[in-house]
mmCIF file of C-alpha atoms in Angstrom:
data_model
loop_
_atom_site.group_PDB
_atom_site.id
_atom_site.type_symbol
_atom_site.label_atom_id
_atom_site.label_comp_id
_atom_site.label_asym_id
_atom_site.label_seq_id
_atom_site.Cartn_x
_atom_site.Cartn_y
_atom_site.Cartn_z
ATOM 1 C CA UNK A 1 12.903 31.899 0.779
ATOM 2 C CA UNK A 2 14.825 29.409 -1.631
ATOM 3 C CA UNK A 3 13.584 25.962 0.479
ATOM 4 C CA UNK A 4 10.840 27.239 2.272
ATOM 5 C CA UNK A 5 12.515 26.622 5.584
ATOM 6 C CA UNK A 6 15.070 28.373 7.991
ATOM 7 C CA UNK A 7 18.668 27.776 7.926
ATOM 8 C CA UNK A 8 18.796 26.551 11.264
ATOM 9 C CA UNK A 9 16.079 24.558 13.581
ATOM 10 C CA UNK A 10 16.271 22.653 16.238
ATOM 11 C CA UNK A 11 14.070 20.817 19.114
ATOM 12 C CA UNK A 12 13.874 23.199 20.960
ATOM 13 C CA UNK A 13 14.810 27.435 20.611
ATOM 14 C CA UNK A 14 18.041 26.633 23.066
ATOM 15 C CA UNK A 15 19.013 23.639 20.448
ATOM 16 C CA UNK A 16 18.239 26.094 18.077
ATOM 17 C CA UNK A 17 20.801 28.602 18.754
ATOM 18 C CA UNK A 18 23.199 25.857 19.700
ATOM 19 C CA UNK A 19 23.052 25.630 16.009
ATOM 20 C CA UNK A 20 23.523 29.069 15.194
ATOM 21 C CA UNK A 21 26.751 29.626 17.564
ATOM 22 C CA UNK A 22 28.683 26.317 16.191
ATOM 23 C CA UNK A 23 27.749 25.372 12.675
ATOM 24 C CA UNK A 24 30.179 25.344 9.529
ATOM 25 C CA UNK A 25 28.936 27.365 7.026
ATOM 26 C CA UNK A 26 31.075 25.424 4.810
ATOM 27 C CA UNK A 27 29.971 22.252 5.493
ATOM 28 C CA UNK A 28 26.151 23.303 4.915
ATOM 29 C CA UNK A 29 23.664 21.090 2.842
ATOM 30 C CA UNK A 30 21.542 22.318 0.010
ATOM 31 C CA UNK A 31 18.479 21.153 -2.019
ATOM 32 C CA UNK A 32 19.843 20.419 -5.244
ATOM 33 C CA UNK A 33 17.646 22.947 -7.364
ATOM 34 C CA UNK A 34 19.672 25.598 -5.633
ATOM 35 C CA UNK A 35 21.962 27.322 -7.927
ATOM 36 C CA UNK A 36 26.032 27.589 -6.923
ATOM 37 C CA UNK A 37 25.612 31.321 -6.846
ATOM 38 C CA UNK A 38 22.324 31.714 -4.334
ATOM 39 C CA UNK A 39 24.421 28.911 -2.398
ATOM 40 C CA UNK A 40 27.870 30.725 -1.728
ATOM 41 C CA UNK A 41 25.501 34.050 -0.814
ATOM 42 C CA UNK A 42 24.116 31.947 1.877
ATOM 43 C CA UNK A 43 27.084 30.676 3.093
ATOM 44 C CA UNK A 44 28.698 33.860 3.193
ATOM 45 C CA UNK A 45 26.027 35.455 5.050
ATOM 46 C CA UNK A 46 25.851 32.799 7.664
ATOM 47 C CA UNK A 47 29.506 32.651 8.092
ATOM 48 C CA UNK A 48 30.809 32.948 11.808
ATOM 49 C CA UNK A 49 33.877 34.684 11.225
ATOM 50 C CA UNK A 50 33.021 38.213 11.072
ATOM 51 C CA UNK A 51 35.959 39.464 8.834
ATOM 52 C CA UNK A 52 34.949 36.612 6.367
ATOM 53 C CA UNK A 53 30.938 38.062 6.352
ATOM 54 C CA UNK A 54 29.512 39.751 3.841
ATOM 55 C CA UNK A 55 27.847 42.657 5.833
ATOM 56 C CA UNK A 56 27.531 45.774 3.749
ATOM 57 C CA UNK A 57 25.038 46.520 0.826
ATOM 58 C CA UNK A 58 28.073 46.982 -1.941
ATOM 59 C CA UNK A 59 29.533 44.081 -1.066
ATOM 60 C CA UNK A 60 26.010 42.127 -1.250
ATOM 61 C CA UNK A 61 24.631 43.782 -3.931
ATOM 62 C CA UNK A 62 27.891 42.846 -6.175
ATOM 63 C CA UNK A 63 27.756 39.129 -5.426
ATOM 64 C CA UNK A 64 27.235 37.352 -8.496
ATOM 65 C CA UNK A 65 23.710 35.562 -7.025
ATOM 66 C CA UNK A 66 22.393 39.769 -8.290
ATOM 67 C CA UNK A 67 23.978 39.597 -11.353
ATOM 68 C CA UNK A 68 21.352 41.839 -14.261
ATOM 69 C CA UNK A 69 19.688 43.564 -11.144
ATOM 70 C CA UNK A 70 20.062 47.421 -11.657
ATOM 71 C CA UNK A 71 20.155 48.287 -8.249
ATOM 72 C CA UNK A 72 20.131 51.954 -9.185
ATOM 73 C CA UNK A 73 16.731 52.336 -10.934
ATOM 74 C CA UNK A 74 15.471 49.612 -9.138
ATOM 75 C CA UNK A 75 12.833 51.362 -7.078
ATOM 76 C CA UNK A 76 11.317 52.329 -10.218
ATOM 77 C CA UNK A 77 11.310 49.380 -12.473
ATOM 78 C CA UNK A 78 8.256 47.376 -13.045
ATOM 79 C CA UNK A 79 8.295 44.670 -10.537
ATOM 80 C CA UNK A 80 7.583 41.232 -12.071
ATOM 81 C CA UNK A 81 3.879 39.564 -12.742
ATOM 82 C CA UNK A 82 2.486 38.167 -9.271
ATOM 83 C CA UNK A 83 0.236 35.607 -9.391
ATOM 84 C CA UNK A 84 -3.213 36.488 -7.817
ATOM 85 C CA UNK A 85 -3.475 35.781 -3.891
ATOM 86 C CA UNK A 86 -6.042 32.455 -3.091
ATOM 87 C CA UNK A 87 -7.367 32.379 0.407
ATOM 88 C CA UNK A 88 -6.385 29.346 1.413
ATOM 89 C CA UNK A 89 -6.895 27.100 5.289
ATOM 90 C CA UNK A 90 -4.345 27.136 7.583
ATOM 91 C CA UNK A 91 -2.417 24.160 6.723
ATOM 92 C CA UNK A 92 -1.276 21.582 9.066
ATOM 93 C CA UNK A 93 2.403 21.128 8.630
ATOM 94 C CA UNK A 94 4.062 17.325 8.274
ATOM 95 C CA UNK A 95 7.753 16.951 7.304
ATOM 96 C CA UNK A 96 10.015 13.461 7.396
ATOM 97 C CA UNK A 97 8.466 12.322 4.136
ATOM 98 C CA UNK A 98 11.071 10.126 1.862
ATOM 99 C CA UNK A 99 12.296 12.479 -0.899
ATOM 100 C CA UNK A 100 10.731 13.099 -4.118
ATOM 101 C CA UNK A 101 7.032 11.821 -1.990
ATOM 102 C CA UNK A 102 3.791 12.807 -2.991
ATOM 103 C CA UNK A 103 0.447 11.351 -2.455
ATOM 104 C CA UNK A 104 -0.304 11.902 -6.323
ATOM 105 C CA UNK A 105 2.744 9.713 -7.021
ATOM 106 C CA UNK A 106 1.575 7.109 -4.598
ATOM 107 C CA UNK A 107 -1.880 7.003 -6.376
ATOM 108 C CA UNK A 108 -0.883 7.046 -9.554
ATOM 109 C CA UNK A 109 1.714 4.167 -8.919
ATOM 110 C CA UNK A 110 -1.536 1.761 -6.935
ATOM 111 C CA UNK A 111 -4.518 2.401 -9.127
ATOM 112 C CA UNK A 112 -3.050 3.400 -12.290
ATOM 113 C CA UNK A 113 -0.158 0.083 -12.165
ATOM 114 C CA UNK A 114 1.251 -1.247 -15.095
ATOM 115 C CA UNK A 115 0.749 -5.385 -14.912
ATOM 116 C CA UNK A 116 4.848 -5.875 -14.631
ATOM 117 C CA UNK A 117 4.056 -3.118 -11.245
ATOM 118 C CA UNK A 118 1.285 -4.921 -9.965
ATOM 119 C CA UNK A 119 2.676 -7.815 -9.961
ATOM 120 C CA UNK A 120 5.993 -6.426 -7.669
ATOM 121 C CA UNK A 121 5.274 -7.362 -4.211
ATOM 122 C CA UNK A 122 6.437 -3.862 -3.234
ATOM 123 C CA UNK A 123 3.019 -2.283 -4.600
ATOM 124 C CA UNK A 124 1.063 -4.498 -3.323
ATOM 125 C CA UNK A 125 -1.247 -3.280 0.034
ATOM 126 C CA UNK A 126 0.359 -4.379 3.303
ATOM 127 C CA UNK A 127 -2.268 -6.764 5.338
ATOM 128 C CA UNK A 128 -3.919 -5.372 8.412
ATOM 129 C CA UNK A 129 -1.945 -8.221 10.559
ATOM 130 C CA UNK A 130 1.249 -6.788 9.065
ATOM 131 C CA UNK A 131 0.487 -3.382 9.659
ATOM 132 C CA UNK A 132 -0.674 -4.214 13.309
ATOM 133 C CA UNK A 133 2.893 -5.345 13.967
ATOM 134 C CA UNK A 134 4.638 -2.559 12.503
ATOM 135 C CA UNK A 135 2.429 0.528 13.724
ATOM 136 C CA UNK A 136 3.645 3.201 15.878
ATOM 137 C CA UNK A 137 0.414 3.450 17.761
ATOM 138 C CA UNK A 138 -0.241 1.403 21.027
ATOM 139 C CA UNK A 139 -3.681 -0.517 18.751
ATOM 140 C CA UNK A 140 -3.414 0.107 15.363
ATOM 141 C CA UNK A 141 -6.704 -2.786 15.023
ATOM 142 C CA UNK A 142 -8.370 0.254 16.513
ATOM 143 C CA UNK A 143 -7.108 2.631 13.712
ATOM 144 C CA UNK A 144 -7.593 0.250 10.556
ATOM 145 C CA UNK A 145 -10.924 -0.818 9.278
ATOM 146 C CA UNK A 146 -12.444 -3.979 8.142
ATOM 147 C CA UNK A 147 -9.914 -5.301 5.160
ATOM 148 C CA UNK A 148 -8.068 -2.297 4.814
ATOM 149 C CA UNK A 149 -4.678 -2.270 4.197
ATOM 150 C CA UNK A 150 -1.856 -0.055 4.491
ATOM 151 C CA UNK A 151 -0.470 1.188 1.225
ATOM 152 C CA UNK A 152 2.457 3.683 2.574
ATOM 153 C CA UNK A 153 3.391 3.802 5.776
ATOM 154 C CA UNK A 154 6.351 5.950 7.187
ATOM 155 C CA UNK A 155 7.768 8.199 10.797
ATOM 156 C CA UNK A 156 6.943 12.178 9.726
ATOM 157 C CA UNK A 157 7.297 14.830 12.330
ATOM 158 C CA UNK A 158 4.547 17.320 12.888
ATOM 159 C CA UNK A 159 5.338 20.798 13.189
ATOM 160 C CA UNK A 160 2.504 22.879 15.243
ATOM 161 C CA UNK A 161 5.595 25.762 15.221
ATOM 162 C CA UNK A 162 8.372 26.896 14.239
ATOM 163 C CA UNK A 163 10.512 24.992 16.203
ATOM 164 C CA UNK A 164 8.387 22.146 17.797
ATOM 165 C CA UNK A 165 8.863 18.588 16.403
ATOM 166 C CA UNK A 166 6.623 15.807 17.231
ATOM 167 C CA UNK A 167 7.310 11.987 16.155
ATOM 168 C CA UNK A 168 4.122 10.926 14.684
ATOM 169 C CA UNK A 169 3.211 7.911 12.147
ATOM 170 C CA UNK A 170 1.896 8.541 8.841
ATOM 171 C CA UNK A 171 -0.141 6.071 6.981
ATOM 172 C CA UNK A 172 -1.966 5.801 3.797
ATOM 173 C CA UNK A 173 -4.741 2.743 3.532
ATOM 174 C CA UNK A 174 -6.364 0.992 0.911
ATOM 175 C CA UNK A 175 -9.683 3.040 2.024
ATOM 176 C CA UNK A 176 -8.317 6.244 0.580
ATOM 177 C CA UNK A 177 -7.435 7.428 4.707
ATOM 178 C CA UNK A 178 -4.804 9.330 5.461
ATOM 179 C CA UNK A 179 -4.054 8.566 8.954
ATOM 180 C CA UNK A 180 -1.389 10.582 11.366
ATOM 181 C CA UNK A 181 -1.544 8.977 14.432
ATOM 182 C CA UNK A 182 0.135 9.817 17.586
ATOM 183 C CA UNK A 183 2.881 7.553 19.776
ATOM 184 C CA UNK A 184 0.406 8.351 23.012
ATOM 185 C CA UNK A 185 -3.234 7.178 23.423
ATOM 186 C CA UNK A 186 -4.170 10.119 21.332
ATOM 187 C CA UNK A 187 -6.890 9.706 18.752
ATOM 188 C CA UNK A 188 -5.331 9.903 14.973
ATOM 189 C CA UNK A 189 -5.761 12.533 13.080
ATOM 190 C CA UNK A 190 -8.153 10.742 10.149
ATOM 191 C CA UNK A 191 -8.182 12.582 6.252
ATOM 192 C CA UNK A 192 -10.334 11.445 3.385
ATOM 193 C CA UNK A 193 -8.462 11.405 0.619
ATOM 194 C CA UNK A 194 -10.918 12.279 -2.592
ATOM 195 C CA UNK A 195 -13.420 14.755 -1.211
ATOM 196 C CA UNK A 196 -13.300 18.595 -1.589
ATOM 197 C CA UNK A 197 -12.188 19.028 1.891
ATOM 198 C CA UNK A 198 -8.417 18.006 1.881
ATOM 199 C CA UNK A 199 -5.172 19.390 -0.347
ATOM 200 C CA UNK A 200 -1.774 17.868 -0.326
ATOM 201 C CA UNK A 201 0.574 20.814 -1.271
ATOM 202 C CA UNK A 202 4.329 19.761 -1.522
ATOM 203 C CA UNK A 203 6.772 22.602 -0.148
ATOM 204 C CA UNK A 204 9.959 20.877 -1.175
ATOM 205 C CA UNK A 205 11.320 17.418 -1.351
ATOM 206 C CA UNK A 206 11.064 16.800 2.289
ATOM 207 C CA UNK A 207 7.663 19.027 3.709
ATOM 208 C CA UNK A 208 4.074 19.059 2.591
ATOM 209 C CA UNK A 209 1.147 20.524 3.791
ATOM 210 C CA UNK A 210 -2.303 19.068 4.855
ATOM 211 C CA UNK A 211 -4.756 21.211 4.243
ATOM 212 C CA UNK A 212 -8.193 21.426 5.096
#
């Protein structure tokens, strides 16, 4: 509920578990916006050794991550404001984007460039021959149009569920595409950016969603 993601995932649901049975609660990673406190609660659930656990509700309900919770009148207090529910497309999941990414960013940094930025190599649009040579597809001359360029390009993982990964490429073009294309002789998955039809929503610093 704090990162949007389970605790453990792997390739597969055996992988998965493999995680479960062996990891080091100690030794797990956090986003940095989690707090210390909702940390150590998660570690202390997850913990292997049983004796070490938190398992019952006094226990829990004392840790410090509660702390100004009245657990006794709780079932009658007035629960906090809830934004109203928008009906919204099932996304299309991609994760492996570089931290901190967002197509907004990537926008603003192109078309809205300061002179000193537009004149650093690194913002300017990668050449079609270039991006030919580094694509992950099998013809990439069959992806890119006429002079178009590739403005961010980078190796995402799609997720159709909860545990399957796929390697796919993700690239962003001077024609306002976004293109996800596959490492088989699939046909990429082509978005518009600009019209009605497509949202980038950021989940954290790692996963957005493509919806449409």
């Amino acid at each position: 509920m704090l990162t949007g993601r389970p605790p453990f995932r792997g390739e597969n649901d055996f992988l998965t578990f493999q995680q479960i049975l062996s990891h080091d609660s100690d030794a797990m990673e956090f986003p940095a916006h989690i707090p210390e406190a909702a940390r150590d609660l998660i570690r202390r659930l997850l913990v292997l050794d049983l004796d070490a656990r938190l398992t019952d509700y006094d226990t829990i309900q004392a840790h410090p991550f509660f702390e100004g919770v009245d657990w006794t009148g709780i079932s009658t207090a007035t629960p906090p404001v809830v934004p109203d529910k928008t009906h919204l497309p099932t996304p299309t999941m991609v994760d492996g984007a570089s931290p901190n990414w967002s197509l907004a960013n990537v926008l603003n940094d192109v078309f809205g460039a300061t002179p000193l930025l537009a004149d650093d190599p690194r913002h300017h649009p990668i050449p079609p021959t270039s991006a030919r040579r580094h694509s992950t597809t099998t013809s990439s001359s069959s992806i890119l149009e006429n002079n178009e360029g590739i403005l961010l390009q980078a190796d995402v993982k799609l997720h159709g569920s909860l545990f399957t990964k796929k390697a796919r490429g993700l690239m962003f073009t001077t024609h306002g595409r976004l293109i996800v294309s596959d490492a088989k002789n699939q046909p990429p998955q082509v978005f518009q950016w600009g019209t009605n039809a497509i949202h980038i929503v950021p989940k954290n610093t790692s996963t957005f969603d493509i919806r449409y």
